[in-house]
Short mmCIF file of C-alpha atoms in Angstrom, two decimals:
data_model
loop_
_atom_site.label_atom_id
_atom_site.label_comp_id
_atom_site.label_asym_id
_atom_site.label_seq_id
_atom_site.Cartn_x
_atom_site.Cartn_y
_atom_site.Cartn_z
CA UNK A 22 -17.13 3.06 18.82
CA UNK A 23 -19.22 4.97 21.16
CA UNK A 24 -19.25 8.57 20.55
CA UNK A 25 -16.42 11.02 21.90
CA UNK A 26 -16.94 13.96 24.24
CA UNK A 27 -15.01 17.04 22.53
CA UNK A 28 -13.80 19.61 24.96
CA UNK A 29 -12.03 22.55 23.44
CA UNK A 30 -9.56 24.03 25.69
CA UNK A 31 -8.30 26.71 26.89
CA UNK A 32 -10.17 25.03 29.81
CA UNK A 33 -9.22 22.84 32.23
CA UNK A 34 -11.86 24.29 34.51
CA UNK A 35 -12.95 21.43 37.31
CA UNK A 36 -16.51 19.77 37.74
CA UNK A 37 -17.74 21.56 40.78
CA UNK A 38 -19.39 18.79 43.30
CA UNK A 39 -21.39 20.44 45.83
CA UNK A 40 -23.41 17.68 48.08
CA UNK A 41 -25.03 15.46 45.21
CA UNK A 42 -25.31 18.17 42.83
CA UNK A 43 -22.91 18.70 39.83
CA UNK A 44 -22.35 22.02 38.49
CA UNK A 45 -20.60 22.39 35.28
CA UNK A 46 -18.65 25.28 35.13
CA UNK A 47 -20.35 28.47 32.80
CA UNK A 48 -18.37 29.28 29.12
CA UNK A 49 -17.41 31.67 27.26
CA UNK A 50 -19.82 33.30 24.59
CA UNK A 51 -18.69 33.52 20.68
CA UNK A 52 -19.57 37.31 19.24
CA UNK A 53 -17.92 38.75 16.21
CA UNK A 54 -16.00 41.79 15.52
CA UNK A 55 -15.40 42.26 12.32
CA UNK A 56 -13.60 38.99 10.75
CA UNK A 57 -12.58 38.32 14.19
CA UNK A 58 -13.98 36.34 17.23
CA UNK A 59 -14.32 37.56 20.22
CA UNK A 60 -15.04 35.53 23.62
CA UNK A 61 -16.89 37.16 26.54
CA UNK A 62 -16.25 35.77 29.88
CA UNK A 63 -19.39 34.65 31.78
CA UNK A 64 -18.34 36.50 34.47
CA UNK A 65 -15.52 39.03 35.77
CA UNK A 66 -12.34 37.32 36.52
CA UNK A 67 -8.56 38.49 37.85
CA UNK A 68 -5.71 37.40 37.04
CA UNK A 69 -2.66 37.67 39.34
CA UNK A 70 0.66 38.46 38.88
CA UNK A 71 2.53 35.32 37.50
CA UNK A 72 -0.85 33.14 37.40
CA UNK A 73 -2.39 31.41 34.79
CA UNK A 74 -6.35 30.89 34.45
CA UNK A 75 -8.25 28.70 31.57
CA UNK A 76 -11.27 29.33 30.51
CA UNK A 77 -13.48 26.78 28.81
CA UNK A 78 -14.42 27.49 25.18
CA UNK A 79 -17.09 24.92 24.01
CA UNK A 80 -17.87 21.64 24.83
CA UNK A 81 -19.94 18.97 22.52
CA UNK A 82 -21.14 15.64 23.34
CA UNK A 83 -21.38 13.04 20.05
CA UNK A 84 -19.62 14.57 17.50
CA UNK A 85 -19.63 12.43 14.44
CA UNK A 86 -15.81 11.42 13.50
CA UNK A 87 -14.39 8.31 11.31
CA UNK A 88 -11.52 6.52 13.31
CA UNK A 89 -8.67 6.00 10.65
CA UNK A 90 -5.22 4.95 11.00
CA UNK A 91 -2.97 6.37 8.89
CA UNK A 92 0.85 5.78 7.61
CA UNK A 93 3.85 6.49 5.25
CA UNK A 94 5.22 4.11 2.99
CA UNK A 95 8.01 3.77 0.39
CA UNK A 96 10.65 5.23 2.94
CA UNK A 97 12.69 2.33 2.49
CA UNK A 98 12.56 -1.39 2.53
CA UNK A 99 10.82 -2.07 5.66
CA UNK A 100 10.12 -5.72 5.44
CA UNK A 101 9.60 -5.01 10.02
CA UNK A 102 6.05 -4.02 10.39
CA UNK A 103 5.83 -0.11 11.85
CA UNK A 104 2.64 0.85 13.89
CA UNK A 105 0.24 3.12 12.18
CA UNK A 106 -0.80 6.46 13.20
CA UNK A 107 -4.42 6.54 15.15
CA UNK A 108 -6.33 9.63 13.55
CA UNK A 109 -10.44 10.72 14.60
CA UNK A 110 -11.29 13.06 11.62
CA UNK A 111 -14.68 14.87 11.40
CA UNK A 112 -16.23 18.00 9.42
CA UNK A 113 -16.92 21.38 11.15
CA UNK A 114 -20.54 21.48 10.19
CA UNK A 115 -23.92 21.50 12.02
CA UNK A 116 -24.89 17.90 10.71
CA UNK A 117 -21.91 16.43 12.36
CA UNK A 118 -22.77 18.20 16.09
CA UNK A 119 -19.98 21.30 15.43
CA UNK A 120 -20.72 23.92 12.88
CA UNK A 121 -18.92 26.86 14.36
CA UNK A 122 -15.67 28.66 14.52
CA UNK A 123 -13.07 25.98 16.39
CA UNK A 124 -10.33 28.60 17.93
CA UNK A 125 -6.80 27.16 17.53
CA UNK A 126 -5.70 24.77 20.89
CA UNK A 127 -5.87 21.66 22.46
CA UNK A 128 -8.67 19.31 22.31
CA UNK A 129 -9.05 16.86 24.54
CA UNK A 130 -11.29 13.15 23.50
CA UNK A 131 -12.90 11.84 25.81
CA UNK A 132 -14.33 8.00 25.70
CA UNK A 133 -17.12 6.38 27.52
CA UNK A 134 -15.66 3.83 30.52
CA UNK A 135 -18.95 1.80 29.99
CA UNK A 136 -19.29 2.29 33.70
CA UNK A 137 -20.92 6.10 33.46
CA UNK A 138 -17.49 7.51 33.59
CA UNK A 139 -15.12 8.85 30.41
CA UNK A 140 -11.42 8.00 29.99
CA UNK A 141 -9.27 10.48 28.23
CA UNK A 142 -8.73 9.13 24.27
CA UNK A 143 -5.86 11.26 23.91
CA UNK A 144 -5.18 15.40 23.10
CA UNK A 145 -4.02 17.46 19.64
CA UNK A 146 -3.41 20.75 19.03
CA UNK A 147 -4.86 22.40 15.90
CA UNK A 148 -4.87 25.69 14.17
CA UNK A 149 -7.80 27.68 14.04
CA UNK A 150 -11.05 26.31 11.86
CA UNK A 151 -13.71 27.96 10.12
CA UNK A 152 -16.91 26.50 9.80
CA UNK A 153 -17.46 23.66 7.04
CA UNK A 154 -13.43 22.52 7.27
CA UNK A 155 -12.03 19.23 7.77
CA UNK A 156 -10.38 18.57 11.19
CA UNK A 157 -7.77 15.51 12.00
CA UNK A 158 -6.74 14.85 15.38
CA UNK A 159 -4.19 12.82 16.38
CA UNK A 160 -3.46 10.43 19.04
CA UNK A 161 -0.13 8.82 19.04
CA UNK A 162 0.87 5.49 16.75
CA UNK A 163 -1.08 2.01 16.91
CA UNK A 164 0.45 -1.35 17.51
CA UNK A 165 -2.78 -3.34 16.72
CA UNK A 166 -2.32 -1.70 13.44
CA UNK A 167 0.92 -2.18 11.71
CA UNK A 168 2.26 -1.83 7.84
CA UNK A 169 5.20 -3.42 6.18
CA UNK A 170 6.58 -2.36 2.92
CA UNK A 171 8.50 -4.83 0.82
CA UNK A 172 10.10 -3.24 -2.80
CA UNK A 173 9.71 -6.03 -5.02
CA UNK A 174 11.62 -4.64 -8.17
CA UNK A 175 14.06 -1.45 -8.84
CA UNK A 176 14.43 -0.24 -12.28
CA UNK A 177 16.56 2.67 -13.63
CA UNK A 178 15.38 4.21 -17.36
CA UNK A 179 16.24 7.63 -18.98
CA UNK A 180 13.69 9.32 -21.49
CA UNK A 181 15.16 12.90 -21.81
CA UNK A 182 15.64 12.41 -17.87
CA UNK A 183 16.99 9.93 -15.93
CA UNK A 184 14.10 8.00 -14.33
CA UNK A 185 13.50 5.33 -11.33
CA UNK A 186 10.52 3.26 -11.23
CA UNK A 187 10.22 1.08 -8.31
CA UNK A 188 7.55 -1.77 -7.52
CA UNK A 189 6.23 -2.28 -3.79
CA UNK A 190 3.87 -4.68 -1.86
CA UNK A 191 2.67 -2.72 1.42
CA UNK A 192 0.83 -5.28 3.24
CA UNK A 193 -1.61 -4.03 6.56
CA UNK A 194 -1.92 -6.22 9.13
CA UNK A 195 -5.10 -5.94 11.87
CA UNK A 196 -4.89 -7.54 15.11
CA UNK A 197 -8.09 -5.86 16.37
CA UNK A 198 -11.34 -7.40 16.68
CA UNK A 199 -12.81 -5.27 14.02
CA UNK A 200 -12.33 -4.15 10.61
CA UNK A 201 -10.20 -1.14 10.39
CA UNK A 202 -9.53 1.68 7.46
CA UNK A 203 -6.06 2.07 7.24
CA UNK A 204 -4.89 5.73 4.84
CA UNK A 205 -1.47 4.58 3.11
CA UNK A 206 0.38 7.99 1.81
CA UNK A 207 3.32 7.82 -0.39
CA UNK A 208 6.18 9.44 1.27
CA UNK A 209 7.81 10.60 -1.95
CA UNK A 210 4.56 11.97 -3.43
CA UNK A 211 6.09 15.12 -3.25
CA UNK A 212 9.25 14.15 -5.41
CA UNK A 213 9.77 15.74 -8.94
CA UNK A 214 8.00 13.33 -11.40
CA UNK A 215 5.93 11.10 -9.17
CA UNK A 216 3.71 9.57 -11.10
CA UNK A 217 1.98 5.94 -9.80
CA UNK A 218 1.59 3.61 -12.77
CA UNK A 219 -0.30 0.70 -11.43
CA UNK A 220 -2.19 -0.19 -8.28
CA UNK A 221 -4.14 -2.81 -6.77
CA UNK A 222 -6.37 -0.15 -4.76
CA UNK A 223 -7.84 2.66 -6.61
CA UNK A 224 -5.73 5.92 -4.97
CA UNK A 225 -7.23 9.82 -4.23
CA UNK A 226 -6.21 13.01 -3.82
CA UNK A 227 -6.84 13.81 0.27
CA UNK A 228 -7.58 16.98 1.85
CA UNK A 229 -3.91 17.12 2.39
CA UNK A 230 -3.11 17.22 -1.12
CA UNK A 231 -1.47 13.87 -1.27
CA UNK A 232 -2.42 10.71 -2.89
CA UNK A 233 -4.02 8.15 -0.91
CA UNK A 234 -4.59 4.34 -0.51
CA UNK A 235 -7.90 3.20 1.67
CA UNK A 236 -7.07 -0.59 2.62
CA UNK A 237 -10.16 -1.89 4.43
CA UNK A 238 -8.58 -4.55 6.46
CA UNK A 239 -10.87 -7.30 8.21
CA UNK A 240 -10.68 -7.95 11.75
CA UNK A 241 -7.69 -10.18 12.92
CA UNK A 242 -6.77 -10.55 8.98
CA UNK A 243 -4.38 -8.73 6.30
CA UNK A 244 -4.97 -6.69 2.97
CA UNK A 245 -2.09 -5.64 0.47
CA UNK A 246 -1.30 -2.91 -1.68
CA UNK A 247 0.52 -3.75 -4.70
CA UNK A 248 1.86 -0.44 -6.91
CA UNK A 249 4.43 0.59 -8.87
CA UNK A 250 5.63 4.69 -9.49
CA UNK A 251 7.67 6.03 -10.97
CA UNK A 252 10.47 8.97 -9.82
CA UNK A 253 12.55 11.05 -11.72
CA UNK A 254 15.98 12.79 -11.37
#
């Protein structure tokens, strides 16, 4: 995809059009005191009683990102597809066009029209982020991109403690016309004793501290997960 315009915000300042010339509105500059950051306002500004003003932070043009979509499974036998979530996830370094302090807000995505224009991609809200950190944004649920989970087998066991281990085929269907990376996440990861004891797709540990399945899926096509955990009581 073509890259995104990132406009941090506190700003919903206008374009200012003045006969054919376009003036984009001045920012804020980044200082330090001590550990914290301080903004200075390009220029003096009042604020009225009961009025609000925004003042625009940053703005980037082609920020590297990955588009991923990303979803839950093993809540349940959920033979009906469910759309996955659409997520744009990027590094806050230099190499990837950031590679400074991100204050805390809303950041607004902005996609090329193909016609010279932009279309808004969507908004998230994020806390603040130092330089080097991963950032995920994102942008409501997919229904191009959609993930069934089917448990295949149940079994009950006691060792010392009683113990559940429970099969699963999570299938990912793409009705794009490209390939998509789809981020599957356990929903019980978090439950005492989760341990996965076979799988089809090699799992990792995310940023998020989770385990996590990467199905490539081709364009228009399907790819399946196949794993078995184990729970315990």
């Amino acid at each position: 995809p073509s890259p995104p315009v990132m406009a941090m915000r506190a700003s919903a300042d206008e374009i200012v059009v003045t006969g054919s010339r376009v003036q984009r509105p001045k920012m804020a500059e980044q200082g330090e005191l001590g550990d914290y950051k301080i903004y200075t306002l390009p220029e003096r500004t009042t604020v009225a009683a009961r009025q609000t003003k925004q003042v625009r932070f940053m703005e980037r043009e082609g920020v590297a990102y990955d588009r991923v979509y990303r979803a839950w499974v093993g809540q349940g036998n959920t033979d009906e597809p469910q759309p996955s979530e659409i997520q744009l996830r990027l590094r806050n370094e230099t190499r990837t066009g950031l590679g400074l302090a991100l204050p805390g807000g809303t950041v607004a995505v902005m996609q090329p029209d193909g016609a010279g224009g932009a279309l808004l991609a969507g908004e998230d809200r994020f806390e603040d982020k130092g330089v080097g950190l991963p950032v995920r944004l994102s942008f409501g649920d997919s229904s191009d991109v959609q993930v069934a989970t089917r448990v295949v087998k149940v079994r009950s066991g006691e060792i010392g403690v009683r113990s559940r281990q429970t099969d699963l085929e999570i299938t990912v269907t793409n009705a794009r016309s490209e390939a998509v990376s789809v981020d599957l996440v356990p929903a019980i990861a978090g439950q005492r004793g989760f341990q996965i004891l076979s799988e089809s797709i090699s799992s990792r540990v995310d940023d998020t501290g989770y385990p996590v399945w990467n199905a490539r899926v081709p364009a228009r096509g399907a790819t399946t997960l196949r794993v078995s955990w184990r729970t315990t009581d």
